[in-house]
Amino acid sequence: MKIKELALENRVTFIYEDTESASKKPISSNFEDDSFSSRKGLNELIFDAKLGKFDTLFVYSHDRLTRNVHESLLLKYLFKKLNIDVVYCRPGEDLNTQNQKINEFFDHLLNNIAQLEANLIGARVKLGNEYKIKNNLWAGGPPPYGYKLNKGPKGRTTLKVSAIEAAIVKEIFNLYLSGCSPKIIAELIREKYPENNDRKWTVNSIKSIISNESYLGYIVWNKKGGARNPVKHTNPIKSSKITENEIISNEIWEEVKKIKSLIRNNPKFLSTPFLLKDFLVCGDCGKKLKCKNNGKGKKRVYYCDNDKGKWDFCIDAKEIEEKIISKINERITDLLSDEKHYDEFYNAYVKKHEEKIGLLKKQREELYEEYKSVIAELENCEKEIFELTQTKHDVDMEKDKTQYVLLDSLKEFKSFLCINKEIIEKKLERNAEKQREPLISKEKFKEKINKDTKLLDSISKKLDSNIYKRYIRILLLNTIEKIIITHDKNVEIISLYFS
C-alpha cells in the first residue's frame, strides 16, 4: 500500500492504494471537516459512492472522517448498504478480532472519543476567545469593515480604525437615517466608491453593517453559532467600550434601531407614496384619514371614512402634502429666527416629553391590569380542562355529550386567551421601548432642529424623488405627533417641538 498523504489539522484526506484490477482506478479527493449539513466534500463522496465509483474507502483515522456520533452511524449504515468497506490506516484504529460485536463496540467507542475531543477543543477555544474579548483583544478572523488588525507582542491582536473605511461606514449610517433602503445604499456606495468595489456591496452586507454593535467601540463576539450551529445568540460576548474605536455615536445607533423596529412592525411605513399617512386626522370626527391611489394618471387622495359616507371629506394628496411640508418648514424657521426662542422651544419640547411619558405609564398600568386578568382566566381555564379530563376516567362521557362540548369550548377559549396574552405582551414591550426614549439635551436639541430645518427646505423641492419621500416620512416621525385638518382645509400641526 502506498499512502499518498495523511490528514492534517481540520482536513480529511481519504487514502487510496493501487488496485490489482486495471478496471478499477483509485479516486483521490480532499474533503472539508465541517458539519454534516454543510459538508460539500462529504456530499460529493456520498454521491460517488452511490454511483459505485469505488468499493473500498481508506481513511487515516475515525476523527478525520467525522467527530459526530450521529454522523458516524449514518455513514456506517450507508457504506454497509452500498457494500463499501471502510479501512482506517492509523495503527490502533481497527481491532479486527474474530468477534464482530467487539469490533463494533470498539468502533463506536472511537467515534465517541472523537466527538469528546471535538467538544473539548471547542470549549477550550471558546474560553480562550472569551478571555481575549474581555481584555479588549481580537479573537481571530477578519475584522469588521471599518477596522484593521493591529498585531502586538505575544500574538495580542487589537482592532484599529481604518480612516477610509470608517468614513464609508458613517456614510452608510447617515444614508439609512435619511430614508435610503439597504438596496439603494448598496447602489450608491458602489457608484460613489468604484475603487472600493473589491468588496461586494449587497443588501445583506449593508444590513450587517447597520446591525454591527462594533461601531460603537465594542468588540462583539459569538453573535452567531457559525457553520455548525448557525443560530443567532441573544447574549454575545462583548468587550468594554474602546473609545478610540468608536465610529458611530450612541445617538445615531439608537435612531437606526428605532427605524429598524418601525420597519419591522410596519414594512410599508417608508415606502408608501402617501407622505402624511398616519399623521392626518379629521378635525370633525377625530379619525385618521385614509388613503387611496386612484390609478395611473389620476389623483391620489386622503379621505375620511366616517358615518356620513366614504367620500364626505376628500382632499388632493399632492396639494396637501406640499402645503403642510412648506408650513412646517416656515414655522420652524420663524421660531428660530431669534436666539431667545430656543429656550421657549426647548421647554415646550420637555413638557410634551413629560406628558408623553406620563401617558405611556398610564397605558402600561392599564395593559398590565388587562394582562393579569388574562393570566387569571387562563389559569382557571386550564384548571377546568384538567378537572374535566380527570372526570373522563370516572364517568362514561359517551352518556354525557355535554362534557365533550364543554371540553372543546374550553380548549378553544384557552387558545383565544393565549393569543390575547401574546398581543398584550407585545404591546407592553413596545410601550417599554417608547418609555426608554431619552430626553434630548438642549445642545443636541438645537443641532437637531437646525439640521431638520435645512433638510426640510431642500427636501420640499424634491417631492417626486422616492428617496426624499422616505426621508420626509422619517422627519415627520421625529417631529410631528399629528396634523388636524378640517373640512374647510384649516390645518393645525401638533409638533413635538412647538405648539
Short mmCIF file of N, CA, C and O in Angstrom, two decimals, residues 298-409:
data_model
loop_
_atom_site.label_atom_id
_atom_site.label_comp_id
_atom_site.label_asym_id
_atom_site.label_seq_id
_atom_site.Cartn_x
_atom_site.Cartn_y
_atom_site.Cartn_z
N LYS A 298 -54.26 59.47 -12.45
CA LYS A 298 -55.32 60.04 -11.61
C LYS A 298 -54.75 60.50 -10.28
O LYS A 298 -53.64 60.14 -9.90
N LYS A 299 -55.51 61.30 -9.57
CA LYS A 299 -55.03 61.90 -8.33
C LYS A 299 -55.04 60.91 -7.16
O LYS A 299 -55.93 60.08 -7.05
N ARG A 300 -54.02 61.08 -6.32
CA ARG A 300 -54.02 60.39 -5.03
C ARG A 300 -54.82 61.25 -4.06
O ARG A 300 -54.75 62.48 -4.12
N VAL A 301 -55.54 60.61 -3.14
CA VAL A 301 -56.38 61.39 -2.23
C VAL A 301 -56.31 60.86 -0.81
O VAL A 301 -55.99 59.68 -0.58
N TYR A 302 -56.58 61.74 0.15
CA TYR A 302 -56.85 61.37 1.55
C TYR A 302 -58.34 61.58 1.77
O TYR A 302 -58.92 62.55 1.28
N TYR A 303 -58.97 60.69 2.52
CA TYR A 303 -60.40 60.85 2.76
C TYR A 303 -60.75 60.36 4.17
O TYR A 303 -60.02 59.58 4.79
N CYS A 304 -61.88 60.86 4.66
CA CYS A 304 -62.37 60.45 5.99
C CYS A 304 -63.51 59.46 5.81
O CYS A 304 -64.54 59.78 5.20
N ASP A 305 -63.30 58.26 6.32
CA ASP A 305 -64.30 57.20 6.20
C ASP A 305 -65.20 57.21 7.43
O ASP A 305 -65.14 56.34 8.29
N ASN A 306 -66.06 58.25 7.53
CA ASN A 306 -66.91 58.38 8.71
C ASN A 306 -68.33 57.90 8.42
O ASN A 306 -68.63 57.36 7.35
N ASP A 307 -69.19 58.11 9.38
CA ASP A 307 -70.58 57.63 9.26
C ASP A 307 -71.35 58.33 8.14
O ASP A 307 -72.32 57.80 7.62
N LYS A 308 -70.91 59.53 7.77
CA LYS A 308 -71.65 60.29 6.75
C LYS A 308 -71.42 59.73 5.34
O LYS A 308 -72.15 60.04 4.43
N GLY A 309 -70.35 58.96 5.18
CA GLY A 309 -70.07 58.42 3.85
C GLY A 309 -68.58 58.48 3.57
O GLY A 309 -67.86 59.37 4.06
N LYS A 310 -68.10 57.54 2.75
CA LYS A 310 -66.67 57.40 2.47
C LYS A 310 -66.06 58.66 1.88
O LYS A 310 -64.94 59.03 2.19
N TRP A 311 -66.77 59.33 0.97
CA TRP A 311 -66.21 60.48 0.26
C TRP A 311 -66.78 61.80 0.76
O TRP A 311 -66.76 62.80 0.05
N ASP A 312 -67.29 61.79 1.99
CA ASP A 312 -67.83 63.03 2.55
C ASP A 312 -66.75 64.10 2.69
O ASP A 312 -67.00 65.28 2.53
N PHE A 313 -65.51 63.66 3.00
CA PHE A 313 -64.39 64.58 3.15
C PHE A 313 -63.21 64.00 2.39
O PHE A 313 -62.65 62.99 2.77
N CYS A 314 -62.81 64.64 1.29
CA CYS A 314 -61.77 64.11 0.42
C CYS A 314 -60.87 65.26 -0.04
O CYS A 314 -61.37 66.30 -0.47
N ILE A 315 -59.54 65.07 0.06
CA ILE A 315 -58.62 66.13 -0.35
C ILE A 315 -57.51 65.57 -1.24
O ILE A 315 -57.12 64.40 -1.11
N ASP A 316 -57.01 66.40 -2.13
CA ASP A 316 -55.94 66.02 -3.05
C ASP A 316 -54.64 65.81 -2.26
O ASP A 316 -54.20 66.68 -1.51
N ALA A 317 -54.00 64.66 -2.44
CA ALA A 317 -52.83 64.29 -1.64
C ALA A 317 -51.63 65.20 -1.92
O ALA A 317 -51.00 65.71 -1.00
N LYS A 318 -51.31 65.41 -3.20
CA LYS A 318 -50.13 66.21 -3.54
C LYS A 318 -50.27 67.64 -3.05
O LYS A 318 -49.32 68.23 -2.50
N GLU A 319 -51.43 68.19 -3.19
CA GLU A 319 -51.68 69.57 -2.76
C GLU A 319 -51.48 69.74 -1.26
O GLU A 319 -50.79 70.66 -0.81
N ILE A 320 -52.08 68.86 -0.46
CA ILE A 320 -51.99 68.99 1.00
C ILE A 320 -50.58 68.66 1.49
O ILE A 320 -50.09 69.24 2.47
N GLU A 321 -49.88 67.73 0.82
CA GLU A 321 -48.51 67.39 1.21
C GLU A 321 -47.57 68.57 1.04
O GLU A 321 -46.79 68.90 1.94
N GLU A 322 -47.65 69.22 -0.12
CA GLU A 322 -46.81 70.39 -0.38
C GLU A 322 -47.12 71.51 0.61
O GLU A 322 -46.21 72.17 1.14
N LYS A 323 -48.39 71.72 0.88
CA LYS A 323 -48.82 72.79 1.78
C LYS A 323 -48.30 72.55 3.20
O LYS A 323 -47.76 73.47 3.83
N ILE A 324 -48.44 71.34 3.70
CA ILE A 324 -48.07 71.05 5.09
C ILE A 324 -46.56 71.03 5.29
O ILE A 324 -46.04 71.58 6.27
N ILE A 325 -45.82 70.44 4.34
CA ILE A 325 -44.36 70.41 4.47
C ILE A 325 -43.79 71.82 4.42
O ILE A 325 -42.89 72.18 5.20
N SER A 326 -44.34 72.65 3.55
CA SER A 326 -43.92 74.05 3.47
C SER A 326 -44.25 74.78 4.78
O SER A 326 -43.44 75.57 5.28
N LYS A 327 -45.43 74.49 5.34
CA LYS A 327 -45.85 75.15 6.57
C LYS A 327 -44.97 74.75 7.75
O LYS A 327 -44.61 75.60 8.59
N ILE A 328 -44.61 73.48 7.83
CA ILE A 328 -43.72 73.01 8.91
C ILE A 328 -42.38 73.72 8.82
O ILE A 328 -41.83 74.20 9.82
N ASN A 329 -41.85 73.79 7.61
CA ASN A 329 -40.55 74.44 7.39
C ASN A 329 -40.61 75.92 7.79
O ASN A 329 -39.73 76.42 8.49
N GLU A 330 -41.65 76.63 7.37
CA GLU A 330 -41.80 78.05 7.70
C GLU A 330 -41.94 78.25 9.20
O GLU A 330 -41.35 79.19 9.77
N ARG A 331 -42.71 77.37 9.85
CA ARG A 331 -42.96 77.52 11.29
C ARG A 331 -41.67 77.39 12.09
O ARG A 331 -41.38 78.19 12.98
N ILE A 332 -40.88 76.38 11.76
CA ILE A 332 -39.63 76.18 12.48
C ILE A 332 -38.66 77.32 12.21
O ILE A 332 -37.99 77.83 13.12
N THR A 333 -38.57 77.75 10.95
CA THR A 333 -37.67 78.86 10.59
C THR A 333 -38.05 80.13 11.33
O THR A 333 -37.18 80.85 11.85
N ASP A 334 -39.34 80.44 11.40
CA ASP A 334 -39.81 81.65 12.11
C ASP A 334 -39.47 81.58 13.60
O ASP A 334 -39.00 82.56 14.19
N LEU A 335 -39.72 80.42 14.18
CA LEU A 335 -39.47 80.29 15.62
C LEU A 335 -37.99 80.38 15.97
O LEU A 335 -37.62 80.83 17.05
N LEU A 336 -37.13 79.99 15.02
CA LEU A 336 -35.69 80.00 15.28
C LEU A 336 -35.00 81.26 14.76
O LEU A 336 -33.78 81.35 14.79
N SER A 337 -35.78 82.20 14.29
CA SER A 337 -35.18 83.44 13.77
C SER A 337 -34.54 84.26 14.88
O SER A 337 -33.66 85.06 14.64
N ASP A 338 -34.99 84.04 16.11
CA ASP A 338 -34.45 84.75 17.27
C ASP A 338 -33.86 83.72 18.23
O ASP A 338 -34.50 82.74 18.57
N GLU A 339 -32.62 83.98 18.70
CA GLU A 339 -31.91 83.04 19.57
C GLU A 339 -32.68 82.73 20.86
O GLU A 339 -32.66 81.60 21.35
N LYS A 340 -33.39 83.74 21.40
CA LYS A 340 -34.07 83.54 22.68
C LYS A 340 -35.27 82.58 22.57
O LYS A 340 -35.78 82.08 23.58
N HIS A 341 -35.68 82.30 21.32
CA HIS A 341 -36.80 81.37 21.14
C HIS A 341 -36.41 79.92 21.46
O HIS A 341 -37.27 79.09 21.68
N TYR A 342 -35.10 79.65 21.47
CA TYR A 342 -34.65 78.28 21.71
C TYR A 342 -35.11 77.77 23.08
O TYR A 342 -35.55 76.63 23.21
N ASP A 343 -34.97 78.65 24.11
CA ASP A 343 -35.38 78.23 25.46
C ASP A 343 -36.87 77.91 25.50
O ASP A 343 -37.29 76.90 26.05
N GLU A 344 -37.66 78.78 24.90
CA GLU A 344 -39.11 78.59 24.86
C GLU A 344 -39.45 77.30 24.10
O GLU A 344 -40.29 76.50 24.51
N PHE A 345 -38.74 77.15 23.01
CA PHE A 345 -38.91 75.99 22.14
C PHE A 345 -38.57 74.69 22.89
O PHE A 345 -39.30 73.70 22.86
N TYR A 346 -37.42 74.72 23.59
CA TYR A 346 -36.94 73.53 24.31
C TYR A 346 -37.86 73.21 25.49
O TYR A 346 -38.16 72.04 25.75
N ASN A 347 -38.31 74.21 26.20
CA ASN A 347 -39.21 74.00 27.34
C ASN A 347 -40.51 73.34 26.90
O ASN A 347 -41.06 72.48 27.59
N ALA A 348 -40.99 73.77 25.72
CA ALA A 348 -42.22 73.17 25.17
C ALA A 348 -41.98 71.69 24.84
O ALA A 348 -42.82 70.83 25.10
N TYR A 349 -40.78 71.42 24.32
CA TYR A 349 -40.43 70.03 23.99
C TYR A 349 -40.35 69.17 25.26
O TYR A 349 -40.87 68.05 25.30
N VAL A 350 -39.70 69.70 26.32
CA VAL A 350 -39.57 68.95 27.59
C VAL A 350 -40.95 68.66 28.17
O VAL A 350 -41.22 67.55 28.64
N LYS A 351 -41.83 69.66 28.13
CA LYS A 351 -43.18 69.49 28.66
C LYS A 351 -43.93 68.39 27.91
O LYS A 351 -44.58 67.52 28.52
N LYS A 352 -43.82 68.41 26.58
CA LYS A 352 -44.50 67.40 25.77
C LYS A 352 -43.91 66.01 26.03
O LYS A 352 -44.63 65.01 26.04
N HIS A 353 -42.60 65.96 26.23
CA HIS A 353 -41.95 64.68 26.51
C HIS A 353 -42.45 64.10 27.83
O HIS A 353 -42.73 62.89 27.94
N GLU A 354 -42.54 64.96 28.86
CA GLU A 354 -43.03 64.51 30.17
C GLU A 354 -44.49 64.03 30.08
O GLU A 354 -44.86 63.03 30.70
N GLU A 355 -45.30 64.78 29.31
CA GLU A 355 -46.70 64.37 29.13
C GLU A 355 -46.78 63.02 28.42
O GLU A 355 -47.61 62.17 28.77
N LYS A 356 -45.91 62.85 27.45
CA LYS A 356 -45.88 61.60 26.69
C LYS A 356 -45.51 60.42 27.60
O LYS A 356 -46.15 59.36 27.56
N ILE A 357 -44.47 60.60 28.43
CA ILE A 357 -44.05 59.54 29.35
C ILE A 357 -45.15 59.22 30.35
O ILE A 357 -45.42 58.06 30.67
N GLY A 358 -45.81 60.29 30.86
CA GLY A 358 -46.92 60.08 31.80
C GLY A 358 -48.04 59.28 31.18
O GLY A 358 -48.60 58.37 31.82
N LEU A 359 -48.38 59.60 29.94
CA LEU A 359 -49.43 58.87 29.23
C LEU A 359 -49.03 57.41 29.00
O LEU A 359 -49.84 56.50 29.16
N LEU A 360 -47.76 57.19 28.65
CA LEU A 360 -47.27 55.83 28.42
C LEU A 360 -47.32 55.00 29.70
O LEU A 360 -47.66 53.81 29.68
N LYS A 361 -46.97 55.61 30.83
CA LYS A 361 -47.03 54.91 32.12
C LYS A 361 -48.46 54.51 32.47
O LYS A 361 -48.71 53.41 32.97
N LYS A 362 -49.39 55.44 32.20
CA LYS A 362 -50.80 55.15 32.45
C LYS A 362 -51.28 54.00 31.57
O LYS A 362 -51.98 53.09 32.03
N GLN A 363 -50.88 54.04 30.29
CA GLN A 363 -51.25 52.96 29.37
C GLN A 363 -50.65 51.63 29.82
O GLN A 363 -51.29 50.59 29.70
N ARG A 364 -49.42 51.69 30.34
CA ARG A 364 -48.76 50.46 30.80
C ARG A 364 -49.51 49.85 31.98
O ARG A 364 -49.68 48.63 32.06
N GLU A 365 -49.96 50.70 32.89
CA GLU A 365 -50.73 50.22 34.05
C GLU A 365 -52.01 49.53 33.59
O GLU A 365 -52.37 48.46 34.10
N GLU A 366 -52.70 50.15 32.61
CA GLU A 366 -53.93 49.57 32.09
C GLU A 366 -53.66 48.24 31.39
O GLU A 366 -54.41 47.27 31.56
N LEU A 367 -52.57 48.21 30.61
CA LEU A 367 -52.21 46.97 29.91
C LEU A 367 -51.85 45.87 30.91
O LEU A 367 -52.19 44.70 30.71
N TYR A 368 -51.15 46.26 31.98
CA TYR A 368 -50.73 45.26 32.97
C TYR A 368 -51.93 44.66 33.70
O TYR A 368 -51.97 43.46 33.98
N GLU A 369 -52.92 45.52 34.01
CA GLU A 369 -54.14 45.02 34.64
C GLU A 369 -54.87 44.05 33.72
O GLU A 369 -55.38 43.01 34.15
N GLU A 370 -54.91 44.42 32.43
CA GLU A 370 -55.54 43.54 31.44
C GLU A 370 -54.77 42.23 31.33
O GLU A 370 -55.36 41.15 31.20
N TYR A 371 -53.44 42.32 31.40
CA TYR A 371 -52.59 41.13 31.31
C TYR A 371 -52.84 40.19 32.50
O TYR A 371 -52.96 38.98 32.33
N LYS A 372 -52.92 40.77 33.71
CA LYS A 372 -53.18 39.96 34.90
C LYS A 372 -54.54 39.27 34.82
O LYS A 372 -54.69 38.11 35.23
N SER A 373 -55.52 39.98 34.26
CA SER A 373 -56.85 39.40 34.11
C SER A 373 -56.83 38.21 33.15
O SER A 373 -57.45 37.17 33.41
N VAL A 374 -56.09 38.36 32.04
CA VAL A 374 -55.98 37.27 31.06
C VAL A 374 -55.27 36.06 31.67
O VAL A 374 -55.68 34.91 31.47
N ILE A 375 -54.20 36.31 32.44
CA ILE A 375 -53.46 35.22 33.09
C ILE A 375 -54.36 34.47 34.06
O ILE A 375 -54.36 33.22 34.12
N ALA A 376 -55.16 35.22 34.84
CA ALA A 376 -56.07 34.59 35.80
C ALA A 376 -57.11 33.72 35.08
O ALA A 376 -57.39 32.59 35.49
N GLU A 377 -57.68 34.26 33.99
CA GLU A 377 -58.66 33.49 33.21
C GLU A 377 -58.02 32.25 32.61
O GLU A 377 -58.64 31.18 32.55
N LEU A 378 -56.78 32.39 32.16
CA LEU A 378 -56.07 31.26 31.55
C LEU A 378 -55.83 30.16 32.58
O LEU A 378 -56.00 28.96 32.28
N GLU A 379 -55.45 30.55 33.79
CA GLU A 379 -55.24 29.56 34.85
C GLU A 379 -56.53 28.83 35.20
O GLU A 379 -56.54 27.61 35.39
N ASN A 380 -57.64 29.59 35.31
CA ASN A 380 -58.94 28.97 35.60
C ASN A 380 -59.36 28.02 34.50
O ASN A 380 -59.91 26.94 34.75
N CYS A 381 -59.11 28.45 33.25
CA CYS A 381 -59.47 27.62 32.09
C CYS A 381 -58.69 26.31 32.10
O CYS A 381 -59.26 25.23 31.89
N GLU A 382 -57.39 26.39 32.38
CA GLU A 382 -56.56 25.19 32.43
C GLU A 382 -57.00 24.27 33.56
O GLU A 382 -56.98 23.03 33.43
N LYS A 383 -57.40 24.86 34.69
CA LYS A 383 -57.87 24.09 35.83
C LYS A 383 -59.14 23.32 35.47
O LYS A 383 -59.28 22.12 35.77
N GLU A 384 -60.09 23.99 34.80
CA GLU A 384 -61.35 23.35 34.41
C GLU A 384 -61.10 22.25 33.39
O GLU A 384 -61.74 21.20 33.44
N ILE A 385 -60.18 22.49 32.45
CA ILE A 385 -59.86 21.47 31.45
C ILE A 385 -59.27 20.23 32.15
O ILE A 385 -59.62 19.09 31.82
N PHE A 386 -58.39 20.46 33.13
CA PHE A 386 -57.79 19.35 33.87
C PHE A 386 -58.85 18.54 34.61
O PHE A 386 -58.84 17.31 34.59
N GLU A 387 -59.77 19.25 35.27
CA GLU A 387 -60.82 18.57 36.03
C GLU A 387 -61.72 17.75 35.13
O GLU A 387 -62.11 16.62 35.45
N LEU A 388 -62.06 18.30 33.95
CA LEU A 388 -62.91 17.56 33.01
C LEU A 388 -62.18 16.34 32.46
O LEU A 388 -62.78 15.28 32.25
N THR A 389 -60.88 16.50 32.24
CA THR A 389 -60.08 15.38 31.73
C THR A 389 -60.01 14.26 32.76
O THR A 389 -60.05 13.07 32.43
N GLN A 390 -59.88 14.65 34.04
CA GLN A 390 -59.85 13.66 35.11
C GLN A 390 -61.20 12.95 35.24
O GLN A 390 -61.27 11.75 35.49
N THR A 391 -62.28 13.70 35.02
CA THR A 391 -63.63 13.13 35.11
C THR A 391 -63.81 12.03 34.07
O THR A 391 -64.58 11.09 34.26
N LYS A 392 -63.08 12.16 33.00
CA LYS A 392 -63.20 11.20 31.90
C LYS A 392 -62.95 9.75 32.35
O LYS A 392 -63.50 8.81 31.82
N HIS A 393 -62.10 9.60 33.38
CA HIS A 393 -61.77 8.26 33.86
C HIS A 393 -62.87 7.70 34.76
O HIS A 393 -62.99 6.48 34.93
N ASP A 394 -63.66 8.56 35.37
CA ASP A 394 -64.67 8.12 36.35
C ASP A 394 -66.07 8.05 35.77
O ASP A 394 -66.93 7.33 36.27
N VAL A 395 -66.31 8.84 34.72
CA VAL A 395 -67.66 8.92 34.18
C VAL A 395 -67.65 8.45 32.73
O VAL A 395 -66.72 8.73 31.98
N ASP A 396 -68.68 7.77 32.35
CA ASP A 396 -68.83 7.37 30.95
C ASP A 396 -69.28 8.60 30.16
O ASP A 396 -70.46 8.93 30.11
N MET A 397 -68.29 9.26 29.54
CA MET A 397 -68.59 10.55 28.88
C MET A 397 -69.42 10.37 27.62
O MET A 397 -69.96 11.33 27.10
N GLU A 398 -69.49 9.15 27.12
CA GLU A 398 -70.36 8.89 25.96
C GLU A 398 -71.81 9.18 26.31
O GLU A 398 -72.61 9.55 25.46
N LYS A 399 -72.16 8.97 27.60
CA LYS A 399 -73.53 9.19 28.03
C LYS A 399 -73.83 10.66 28.27
O LYS A 399 -74.97 11.06 28.39
N ASP A 400 -72.77 11.44 28.39
CA ASP A 400 -72.97 12.86 28.68
C ASP A 400 -72.22 13.68 27.63
O ASP A 400 -71.07 14.07 27.80
N LYS A 401 -72.87 13.91 26.49
CA LYS A 401 -72.24 14.63 25.38
C LYS A 401 -71.88 16.06 25.75
O LYS A 401 -70.97 16.67 25.17
N THR A 402 -72.58 16.61 26.72
CA THR A 402 -72.30 17.99 27.12
C THR A 402 -70.88 18.15 27.66
O THR A 402 -70.27 19.21 27.54
N GLN A 403 -70.35 17.06 28.24
CA GLN A 403 -68.99 17.11 28.77
C GLN A 403 -67.99 17.34 27.63
O GLN A 403 -67.06 18.14 27.75
N TYR A 404 -68.21 16.65 26.50
CA TYR A 404 -67.33 16.80 25.34
C TYR A 404 -67.44 18.21 24.76
O TYR A 404 -66.44 18.84 24.41
N VAL A 405 -68.65 18.68 24.64
CA VAL A 405 -68.88 20.03 24.09
C VAL A 405 -68.21 21.07 24.97
O VAL A 405 -67.55 21.99 24.48
N LEU A 406 -68.35 20.94 26.26
CA LEU A 406 -67.75 21.88 27.21
C LEU A 406 -66.23 21.84 27.12
O LEU A 406 -65.56 22.88 27.14
N LEU A 407 -65.67 20.63 27.01
CA LEU A 407 -64.22 20.48 26.93
C LEU A 407 -63.67 21.15 25.67
O LEU A 407 -62.66 21.87 25.71
N ASP A 408 -64.34 20.93 24.54
CA ASP A 408 -63.92 21.55 23.29
C ASP A 408 -64.00 23.07 23.38
O ASP A 408 -63.12 23.80 22.89
N SER A 409 -65.08 23.57 23.98
CA SER A 409 -65.26 25.02 24.13
C SER A 409 -64.17 25.62 25.00
O SER A 409 -63.63 26.71 24.69
#
